[in-house]
């Protein structure tokens, strides 16, 4: 869930800066496709709306860790915004986490008892 939407965003109009960054890093379009690199746009509800249009419920997105929610948050919003997205796969090829690079800092999100947890890593 989410990976295909991130890939489409990278190839779309909002992904221009991200594609330019990848080109400067000499990561070819073929490598981008092979590694399923994507882009999370800066919109607070971009992924939520894209997945909802495909029939994915908000609760499923929250459980997958793609949306931020809480008692003090009236409307859940996208966890990942304005980042390159790197899906992390298990041995069977299923996406189990995302690494997201914001050009200045990197965040790895992985499943831990049903939710994603974050850890900051050095810049990409």
mmCIF file of N, CA and C in Angstrom:
data_model
loop_
_atom_site.group_PDB
_atom_site.id
_atom_site.type_symbol
_atom_site.label_atom_id
_atom_site.label_comp_id
_atom_site.label_asym_id
_atom_site.label_seq_id
_atom_site.Cartn_x
_atom_site.Cartn_y
_atom_site.Cartn_z
ATOM 1 N N UNK A 1 0.850 -1.174 0.000
ATOM 2 C CA UNK A 1 0.000 0.000 0.000
ATOM 3 C C UNK A 1 0.898 1.242 0.000
ATOM 4 N N UNK A 2 0.643 2.136 -0.879
ATOM 5 C CA UNK A 2 1.387 3.390 -0.921
ATOM 6 C C UNK A 2 2.494 3.429 -1.952
ATOM 7 N N UNK A 3 3.198 2.316 -2.157
ATOM 8 C CA UNK A 3 4.351 2.308 -3.042
ATOM 9 C C UNK A 3 4.038 2.742 -4.463
ATOM 10 N N UNK A 4 2.963 2.206 -5.031
ATOM 11 C CA UNK A 4 2.586 2.574 -6.396
ATOM 12 C C UNK A 4 2.220 4.041 -6.504
ATOM 13 N N UNK A 5 1.531 4.550 -5.492
ATOM 14 C CA UNK A 5 1.161 5.971 -5.498
ATOM 15 C C UNK A 5 2.409 6.847 -5.448
ATOM 16 N N UNK A 6 3.391 6.452 -4.644
ATOM 17 C CA UNK A 6 4.632 7.224 -4.568
ATOM 18 C C UNK A 6 5.371 7.200 -5.902
ATOM 19 N N UNK A 7 5.393 6.043 -6.569
ATOM 20 C CA UNK A 7 6.064 5.942 -7.871
ATOM 21 C C UNK A 7 5.379 6.835 -8.903
ATOM 22 N N UNK A 8 4.048 6.830 -8.914
ATOM 23 C CA UNK A 8 3.316 7.689 -9.863
ATOM 24 C C UNK A 8 3.594 9.164 -9.596
ATOM 25 N N UNK A 9 3.704 9.550 -8.335
ATOM 26 C CA UNK A 9 3.987 10.946 -7.999
ATOM 27 C C UNK A 9 5.366 11.360 -8.496
ATOM 28 N N UNK A 10 6.341 10.469 -8.391
ATOM 29 C CA UNK A 10 7.692 10.786 -8.865
ATOM 30 C C UNK A 10 7.670 11.081 -10.363
ATOM 31 N N UNK A 11 6.883 10.329 -11.104
ATOM 32 C CA UNK A 11 6.818 10.501 -12.559
ATOM 33 C C UNK A 11 5.896 11.638 -12.971
ATOM 34 N N UNK A 12 5.087 12.143 -12.047
ATOM 35 C CA UNK A 12 4.121 13.190 -12.347
ATOM 36 C C UNK A 12 4.690 14.590 -12.232
ATOM 37 N N UNK A 13 3.807 15.576 -12.397
ATOM 38 C CA UNK A 13 4.205 16.990 -12.405
ATOM 39 C C UNK A 13 4.886 17.420 -11.107
ATOM 40 N N UNK A 14 4.405 16.949 -9.966
ATOM 41 C CA UNK A 14 4.992 17.375 -8.690
ATOM 42 C C UNK A 14 6.347 16.738 -8.414
ATOM 43 N N UNK A 15 6.709 15.710 -9.161
ATOM 44 C CA UNK A 15 7.961 15.005 -8.912
ATOM 45 C C UNK A 15 9.177 15.586 -9.597
ATOM 46 N N UNK A 16 9.032 16.728 -10.278
ATOM 47 C CA UNK A 16 10.138 17.308 -11.038
ATOM 48 C C UNK A 16 11.393 17.573 -10.229
ATOM 49 N N UNK A 17 11.251 18.210 -9.071
ATOM 50 C CA UNK A 17 12.427 18.494 -8.238
ATOM 51 C C UNK A 17 13.089 17.207 -7.759
ATOM 52 N N UNK A 18 12.278 16.221 -7.415
ATOM 53 C CA UNK A 18 12.817 14.940 -6.966
ATOM 54 C C UNK A 18 13.556 14.235 -8.112
ATOM 55 N N UNK A 19 12.985 14.269 -9.316
ATOM 56 C CA UNK A 19 13.666 13.666 -10.466
ATOM 57 C C UNK A 19 14.973 14.391 -10.753
ATOM 58 N N UNK A 20 14.977 15.715 -10.641
ATOM 59 C CA UNK A 20 16.213 16.485 -10.839
ATOM 60 C C UNK A 20 17.270 16.081 -9.818
ATOM 61 N N UNK A 21 16.873 15.927 -8.572
ATOM 62 C CA UNK A 21 17.796 15.513 -7.522
ATOM 63 C C UNK A 21 18.379 14.136 -7.843
ATOM 64 N N UNK A 22 17.519 13.205 -8.241
ATOM 65 C CA UNK A 22 17.996 11.863 -8.590
ATOM 66 C C UNK A 22 18.950 11.906 -9.771
ATOM 67 N N UNK A 23 18.665 12.758 -10.754
ATOM 68 C CA UNK A 23 19.552 12.893 -11.917
ATOM 69 C C UNK A 23 20.915 13.423 -11.484
ATOM 70 N N UNK A 24 20.918 14.410 -10.578
ATOM 71 C CA UNK A 24 22.194 14.942 -10.076
ATOM 72 C C UNK A 24 22.982 13.870 -9.331
ATOM 73 N N UNK A 25 22.284 12.955 -8.698
ATOM 74 C CA UNK A 25 22.937 11.845 -7.982
ATOM 75 C C UNK A 25 23.243 10.676 -8.917
ATOM 76 N N UNK A 26 22.963 10.869 -10.210
ATOM 77 C CA UNK A 26 23.215 9.876 -11.256
ATOM 78 C C UNK A 26 22.464 8.571 -11.018
ATOM 79 N N UNK A 27 21.227 8.692 -10.536
ATOM 80 C CA UNK A 27 20.345 7.535 -10.386
ATOM 81 C C UNK A 27 19.410 7.551 -11.588
ATOM 82 N N UNK A 28 19.635 6.634 -12.492
ATOM 83 C CA UNK A 28 18.929 6.614 -13.776
ATOM 84 C C UNK A 28 17.441 6.309 -13.609
ATOM 85 N N UNK A 29 16.632 6.702 -14.591
ATOM 86 C CA UNK A 29 15.220 6.315 -14.559
ATOM 87 C C UNK A 29 15.033 4.801 -14.464
ATOM 88 N N UNK A 30 15.915 4.035 -15.116
ATOM 89 C CA UNK A 30 15.825 2.570 -15.037
ATOM 90 C C UNK A 30 16.050 2.096 -13.595
ATOM 91 N N UNK A 31 17.025 2.677 -12.916
ATOM 92 C CA UNK A 31 17.295 2.316 -11.517
ATOM 93 C C UNK A 31 16.131 2.747 -10.622
ATOM 94 N N UNK A 32 15.553 3.910 -10.908
ATOM 95 C CA UNK A 32 14.395 4.379 -10.144
ATOM 96 C C UNK A 32 13.251 3.384 -10.245
ATOM 97 N N UNK A 33 13.019 2.874 -11.448
ATOM 98 C CA UNK A 33 11.950 1.897 -11.652
ATOM 99 C C UNK A 33 12.309 0.572 -10.989
ATOM 100 N N UNK A 34 13.538 0.116 -11.186
ATOM 101 C CA UNK A 34 13.968 -1.161 -10.620
ATOM 102 C C UNK A 34 13.811 -1.182 -9.096
ATOM 103 N N UNK A 35 14.221 -0.100 -8.439
ATOM 104 C CA UNK A 35 14.170 -0.038 -6.984
ATOM 105 C C UNK A 35 12.863 0.553 -6.460
ATOM 106 N N UNK A 36 11.937 0.859 -7.382
ATOM 107 C CA UNK A 36 10.607 1.384 -7.050
ATOM 108 C C UNK A 36 10.669 2.676 -6.236
ATOM 109 N N UNK A 37 11.626 3.515 -6.556
ATOM 110 C CA UNK A 37 11.760 4.800 -5.865
ATOM 111 C C UNK A 37 10.552 5.661 -6.210
ATOM 112 N N UNK A 38 10.052 6.366 -5.234
ATOM 113 C CA UNK A 38 8.888 7.217 -5.435
ATOM 114 C C UNK A 38 9.074 8.573 -4.793
ATOM 115 N N UNK A 39 8.009 9.347 -4.802
ATOM 116 C CA UNK A 39 8.028 10.692 -4.228
ATOM 117 C C UNK A 39 6.726 10.937 -3.483
ATOM 118 N N UNK A 40 6.838 11.446 -2.275
ATOM 119 C CA UNK A 40 5.674 11.876 -1.499
ATOM 120 C C UNK A 40 5.592 13.386 -1.624
ATOM 121 N N UNK A 41 4.552 13.902 -2.282
ATOM 122 C CA UNK A 41 4.440 15.350 -2.457
ATOM 123 C C UNK A 41 4.186 16.059 -1.125
ATOM 124 N N UNK A 42 4.313 17.378 -1.105
ATOM 125 C CA UNK A 42 4.167 18.118 0.145
ATOM 126 C C UNK A 42 2.737 18.229 0.667
ATOM 127 N N UNK A 43 1.766 17.794 -0.107
ATOM 128 C CA UNK A 43 0.357 17.897 0.307
ATOM 129 C C UNK A 43 0.105 17.097 1.587
ATOM 130 N N UNK A 44 -0.710 17.645 2.463
ATOM 131 C CA UNK A 44 -1.051 16.951 3.710
ATOM 132 C C UNK A 44 -1.961 15.761 3.484
ATOM 133 N N UNK A 45 -2.670 15.752 2.376
ATOM 134 C CA UNK A 45 -3.631 14.674 2.133
ATOM 135 C C UNK A 45 -3.469 14.021 0.767
ATOM 136 N N UNK A 46 -2.329 14.191 0.128
ATOM 137 C CA UNK A 46 -2.118 13.651 -1.218
ATOM 138 C C UNK A 46 -2.206 12.134 -1.278
ATOM 139 N N UNK A 47 -1.460 11.437 -0.432
ATOM 140 C CA UNK A 47 -1.493 9.979 -0.439
ATOM 141 C C UNK A 47 -2.847 9.486 0.054
ATOM 142 N N UNK A 48 -3.342 10.083 1.112
ATOM 143 C CA UNK A 48 -4.648 9.680 1.651
ATOM 144 C C UNK A 48 -5.710 9.725 0.564
ATOM 145 N N UNK A 49 -5.757 10.833 -0.186
ATOM 146 C CA UNK A 49 -6.771 10.980 -1.223
ATOM 147 C C UNK A 49 -6.549 10.006 -2.378
ATOM 148 N N UNK A 50 -5.283 9.788 -2.750
ATOM 149 C CA UNK A 50 -4.982 8.857 -3.848
ATOM 150 C C UNK A 50 -5.388 7.430 -3.476
ATOM 151 N N UNK A 51 -5.084 7.011 -2.265
ATOM 152 C CA UNK A 51 -5.447 5.662 -1.844
ATOM 153 C C UNK A 51 -6.949 5.529 -1.625
ATOM 154 N N UNK A 52 -7.582 6.571 -1.098
ATOM 155 C CA UNK A 52 -9.036 6.540 -0.909
ATOM 156 C C UNK A 52 -9.752 6.390 -2.251
ATOM 157 N N UNK A 53 -9.222 7.036 -3.293
ATOM 158 C CA UNK A 53 -9.812 6.922 -4.629
ATOM 159 C C UNK A 53 -9.723 5.491 -5.159
ATOM 160 N N UNK A 54 -8.783 4.715 -4.625
ATOM 161 C CA UNK A 54 -8.633 3.312 -5.028
ATOM 162 C C UNK A 54 -9.374 2.378 -4.079
ATOM 163 N N UNK A 55 -10.138 2.954 -3.142
ATOM 164 C CA UNK A 55 -10.954 2.149 -2.246
ATOM 165 C C UNK A 55 -10.309 1.751 -0.938
ATOM 166 N N UNK A 56 -9.137 2.320 -0.617
ATOM 167 C CA UNK A 56 -8.466 2.001 0.645
ATOM 168 C C UNK A 56 -9.061 2.885 1.741
ATOM 169 N N UNK A 57 -9.459 2.272 2.831
ATOM 170 C CA UNK A 57 -10.053 3.010 3.939
ATOM 171 C C UNK A 57 -9.025 3.739 4.779
ATOM 172 N N UNK A 58 -9.448 4.821 5.396
ATOM 173 C CA UNK A 58 -8.563 5.619 6.250
ATOM 174 C C UNK A 58 -8.003 4.776 7.397
ATOM 175 N N UNK A 59 -8.830 3.919 7.986
ATOM 176 C CA UNK A 59 -8.351 3.092 9.102
ATOM 177 C C UNK A 59 -7.222 2.170 8.661
ATOM 178 N N UNK A 60 -7.316 1.622 7.445
ATOM 179 C CA UNK A 60 -6.241 0.769 6.930
ATOM 180 C C UNK A 60 -4.963 1.573 6.738
ATOM 181 N N UNK A 61 -5.090 2.816 6.265
ATOM 182 C CA UNK A 61 -3.916 3.671 6.081
ATOM 183 C C UNK A 61 -3.283 4.024 7.421
ATOM 184 N N UNK A 62 -4.117 4.257 8.430
ATOM 185 C CA UNK A 62 -3.596 4.558 9.765
ATOM 186 C C UNK A 62 -2.861 3.347 10.321
ATOM 187 N N UNK A 63 -3.476 2.164 10.198
ATOM 188 C CA UNK A 63 -2.857 0.940 10.711
ATOM 189 C C UNK A 63 -1.534 0.652 10.013
ATOM 190 N N UNK A 64 -1.453 0.975 8.720
ATOM 191 C CA UNK A 64 -0.214 0.765 7.969
ATOM 192 C C UNK A 64 0.839 1.813 8.303
ATOM 193 N N UNK A 65 0.462 2.848 9.043
ATOM 194 C CA UNK A 65 1.413 3.879 9.429
ATOM 195 C C UNK A 65 1.615 4.951 8.384
ATOM 196 N N UNK A 66 0.734 5.019 7.397
ATOM 197 C CA UNK A 66 0.872 6.015 6.334
ATOM 198 C C UNK A 66 0.254 7.356 6.701
ATOM 199 N N UNK A 67 -0.639 7.356 7.691
ATOM 200 C CA UNK A 67 -1.276 8.599 8.137
ATOM 201 C C UNK A 67 -0.975 8.833 9.602
ATOM 202 N N UNK A 68 -0.889 10.102 9.967
ATOM 203 C CA UNK A 68 -0.749 10.522 11.366
ATOM 204 C C UNK A 68 -2.156 10.788 11.884
ATOM 205 N N UNK A 69 -2.469 10.243 13.042
ATOM 206 C CA UNK A 69 -3.765 10.532 13.666
ATOM 207 C C UNK A 69 -3.599 10.556 15.176
ATOM 208 N N UNK A 70 -4.617 10.973 15.841
ATOM 209 C CA UNK A 70 -4.608 11.020 17.295
ATOM 210 C C UNK A 70 -5.820 11.771 17.797
ATOM 211 N N UNK A 71 -6.012 11.743 19.102
ATOM 212 C CA UNK A 71 -7.177 12.408 19.700
ATOM 213 C C UNK A 71 -7.201 13.899 19.404
ATOM 214 N N UNK A 72 -6.026 14.505 19.329
ATOM 215 C CA UNK A 72 -5.951 15.945 19.107
ATOM 216 C C UNK A 72 -5.848 16.308 17.621
ATOM 217 N N UNK A 73 -5.977 15.316 16.737
ATOM 218 C CA UNK A 73 -5.896 15.555 15.293
ATOM 219 C C UNK A 73 -7.268 15.297 14.689
ATOM 220 N N UNK A 74 -7.918 16.355 14.216
ATOM 221 C CA UNK A 74 -9.280 16.237 13.694
ATOM 222 C C UNK A 74 -9.340 15.407 12.415
ATOM 223 N N UNK A 75 -8.372 15.608 11.528
ATOM 224 C CA UNK A 75 -8.347 14.904 10.243
ATOM 225 C C UNK A 75 -6.973 14.259 10.061
ATOM 226 N N UNK A 76 -6.897 12.930 9.964
ATOM 227 C CA UNK A 76 -5.600 12.284 9.756
ATOM 228 C C UNK A 76 -4.910 12.827 8.501
ATOM 229 N N UNK A 77 -3.583 12.947 8.570
ATOM 230 C CA UNK A 77 -2.837 13.499 7.440
ATOM 231 C C UNK A 77 -1.641 12.610 7.107
ATOM 232 N N UNK A 78 -1.104 12.792 5.903
ATOM 233 C CA UNK A 78 -0.003 11.965 5.407
ATOM 234 C C UNK A 78 1.222 12.064 6.311
ATOM 235 N N UNK A 79 1.794 10.916 6.644
ATOM 236 C CA UNK A 79 3.020 10.875 7.446
ATOM 237 C C UNK A 79 4.217 11.371 6.630
ATOM 238 N N UNK A 80 4.265 10.986 5.366
ATOM 239 C CA UNK A 80 5.407 11.316 4.523
ATOM 240 C C UNK A 80 5.028 12.425 3.568
ATOM 241 N N UNK A 81 5.778 13.530 3.617
ATOM 242 C CA UNK A 81 5.524 14.659 2.720
ATOM 243 C C UNK A 81 6.855 15.228 2.239
ATOM 244 N N UNK A 82 6.903 15.553 0.945
ATOM 245 C CA UNK A 82 8.076 16.140 0.295
ATOM 246 C C UNK A 82 9.334 15.315 0.563
ATOM 247 N N UNK A 83 9.248 14.035 0.206
ATOM 248 C CA UNK A 83 10.377 13.127 0.414
ATOM 249 C C UNK A 83 10.488 12.168 -0.758
ATOM 250 N N UNK A 84 11.702 11.774 -1.054
ATOM 251 C CA UNK A 84 11.902 10.608 -1.902
ATOM 252 C C UNK A 84 11.529 9.404 -1.053
ATOM 253 N N UNK A 85 10.876 8.441 -1.666
ATOM 254 C CA UNK A 85 10.418 7.275 -0.920
ATOM 255 C C UNK A 85 11.083 6.016 -1.468
ATOM 256 N N UNK A 86 11.634 5.231 -0.554
ATOM 257 C CA UNK A 86 12.324 3.998 -0.894
ATOM 258 C C UNK A 86 11.614 2.842 -0.199
ATOM 259 N N UNK A 87 10.910 1.991 -0.958
ATOM 260 C CA UNK A 87 10.255 0.859 -0.309
ATOM 261 C C UNK A 87 11.284 -0.168 0.150
ATOM 262 N N UNK A 88 11.023 -0.756 1.282
ATOM 263 C CA UNK A 88 11.876 -1.801 1.834
ATOM 264 C C UNK A 88 11.051 -3.081 1.787
ATOM 265 N N UNK A 89 11.616 -4.123 1.184
ATOM 266 C CA UNK A 89 10.887 -5.358 0.930
ATOM 267 C C UNK A 89 11.381 -6.494 1.808
ATOM 268 N N UNK A 90 10.478 -7.439 2.073
ATOM 269 C CA UNK A 90 10.917 -8.672 2.715
ATOM 270 C C UNK A 90 11.444 -9.613 1.632
ATOM 271 N N UNK A 91 11.876 -10.770 2.010
ATOM 272 C CA UNK A 91 12.452 -11.711 1.037
ATOM 273 C C UNK A 91 11.451 -12.146 -0.021
ATOM 274 N N UNK A 92 10.172 -12.076 0.299
ATOM 275 C CA UNK A 92 9.138 -12.452 -0.659
ATOM 276 C C UNK A 92 8.746 -11.328 -1.601
ATOM 277 N N UNK A 93 9.316 -10.135 -1.401
ATOM 278 C CA UNK A 93 9.034 -9.001 -2.269
ATOM 279 C C UNK A 93 7.940 -8.067 -1.780
ATOM 280 N N UNK A 94 7.319 -8.381 -0.644
ATOM 281 C CA UNK A 94 6.269 -7.515 -0.093
ATOM 282 C C UNK A 94 6.896 -6.287 0.562
ATOM 283 N N UNK A 95 6.285 -5.132 0.366
ATOM 284 C CA UNK A 95 6.763 -3.905 1.009
ATOM 285 C C UNK A 95 6.417 -3.980 2.491
ATOM 286 N N UNK A 96 7.437 -3.869 3.333
ATOM 287 C CA UNK A 96 7.237 -3.947 4.781
ATOM 288 C C UNK A 96 7.545 -2.626 5.479
ATOM 289 N N UNK A 97 8.136 -1.682 4.738
ATOM 290 C CA UNK A 97 8.502 -0.392 5.328
ATOM 291 C C UNK A 97 8.866 0.564 4.205
ATOM 292 N N UNK A 98 9.035 1.822 4.569
ATOM 293 C CA UNK A 98 9.505 2.844 3.629
ATOM 294 C C UNK A 98 10.640 3.625 4.283
ATOM 295 N N UNK A 99 11.634 3.949 3.478
ATOM 296 C CA UNK A 99 12.640 4.922 3.870
ATOM 297 C C UNK A 99 12.309 6.186 3.113
ATOM 298 N N UNK A 100 12.335 7.308 3.780
ATOM 299 C CA UNK A 100 11.998 8.563 3.118
ATOM 300 C C UNK A 100 13.092 9.595 3.294
ATOM 301 N N UNK A 101 13.617 10.100 2.182
ATOM 302 C CA UNK A 101 14.680 11.093 2.237
ATOM 303 C C UNK A 101 14.170 12.475 1.894
ATOM 304 N N UNK A 102 14.437 13.461 2.749
ATOM 305 C CA UNK A 102 13.970 14.827 2.540
ATOM 306 C C UNK A 102 15.081 15.735 2.044
ATOM 307 N N UNK A 103 16.091 15.229 1.448
ATOM 308 C CA UNK A 103 17.242 15.980 0.953
ATOM 309 C C UNK A 103 18.115 16.492 2.094
ATOM 310 N N UNK A 104 17.609 16.684 3.283
ATOM 311 C CA UNK A 104 18.415 17.175 4.400
ATOM 312 C C UNK A 104 18.513 16.151 5.521
ATOM 313 N N UNK A 105 17.496 15.339 5.707
ATOM 314 C CA UNK A 105 17.558 14.273 6.695
ATOM 315 C C UNK A 105 16.762 13.096 6.159
ATOM 316 N N UNK A 106 17.007 11.937 6.692
ATOM 317 C CA UNK A 106 16.378 10.722 6.212
ATOM 318 C C UNK A 106 15.625 10.067 7.350
ATOM 319 N N UNK A 107 14.476 9.534 7.020
ATOM 320 C CA UNK A 107 13.635 8.869 8.000
ATOM 321 C C UNK A 107 13.344 7.459 7.505
ATOM 322 N N UNK A 108 13.570 6.477 8.348
ATOM 323 C CA UNK A 108 13.212 5.099 8.021
ATOM 324 C C UNK A 108 11.992 4.752 8.853
ATOM 325 N N UNK A 109 10.992 4.216 8.197
ATOM 326 C CA UNK A 109 9.792 3.786 8.916
ATOM 327 C C UNK A 109 9.655 2.285 8.714
ATOM 328 N N UNK A 110 9.434 1.566 9.798
ATOM 329 C CA UNK A 110 9.285 0.125 9.682
ATOM 330 C C UNK A 110 8.127 -0.321 10.566
ATOM 331 N N UNK A 111 7.565 -1.465 10.207
ATOM 332 C CA UNK A 111 6.470 -2.007 10.997
ATOM 333 C C UNK A 111 7.011 -2.520 12.334
ATOM 334 N N UNK A 112 6.318 -2.187 13.385
ATOM 335 C CA UNK A 112 6.626 -2.749 14.698
ATOM 336 C C UNK A 112 5.294 -2.884 15.415
ATOM 337 N N UNK A 113 4.857 -4.083 15.589
ATOM 338 C CA UNK A 113 3.557 -4.383 16.191
ATOM 339 C C UNK A 113 2.424 -3.574 15.565
ATOM 340 N N UNK A 114 2.382 -3.569 14.227
ATOM 341 C CA UNK A 114 1.248 -2.974 13.535
ATOM 342 C C UNK A 114 1.352 -1.501 13.210
ATOM 343 N N UNK A 115 2.399 -0.816 13.644
ATOM 344 C CA UNK A 115 2.549 0.603 13.328
ATOM 345 C C UNK A 115 3.949 0.848 12.797
ATOM 346 N N UNK A 116 4.132 1.965 12.141
ATOM 347 C CA UNK A 116 5.462 2.320 11.668
ATOM 348 C C UNK A 116 6.174 3.129 12.739
ATOM 349 N N UNK A 117 7.461 2.860 12.909
ATOM 350 C CA UNK A 117 8.269 3.658 13.827
ATOM 351 C C UNK A 117 9.326 4.375 13.003
ATOM 352 N N UNK A 118 9.817 5.477 13.485
ATOM 353 C CA UNK A 118 10.757 6.305 12.728
ATOM 354 C C UNK A 118 12.101 6.381 13.420
ATOM 355 N N UNK A 119 13.132 6.490 12.619
ATOM 356 C CA UNK A 119 14.483 6.708 13.122
ATOM 357 C C UNK A 119 15.189 7.628 12.135
ATOM 358 N N UNK A 120 15.885 8.630 12.614
ATOM 359 C CA UNK A 120 16.611 9.534 11.731
ATOM 360 C C UNK A 120 17.966 8.954 11.381
ATOM 361 N N UNK A 121 18.333 9.104 10.122
ATOM 362 C CA UNK A 121 19.616 8.642 9.620
ATOM 363 C C UNK A 121 20.331 9.824 8.968
ATOM 364 N N UNK A 122 21.615 9.698 8.664
ATOM 365 C CA UNK A 122 22.326 10.786 7.974
ATOM 366 C C UNK A 122 21.687 11.101 6.630
ATOM 367 N N UNK A 123 21.963 12.266 6.111
ATOM 368 C CA UNK A 123 21.419 12.709 4.831
ATOM 369 C C UNK A 123 21.762 11.752 3.711
ATOM 370 N N UNK A 124 20.874 11.701 2.724
ATOM 371 C CA UNK A 124 21.130 10.862 1.540
ATOM 372 C C UNK A 124 21.882 11.661 0.522
#
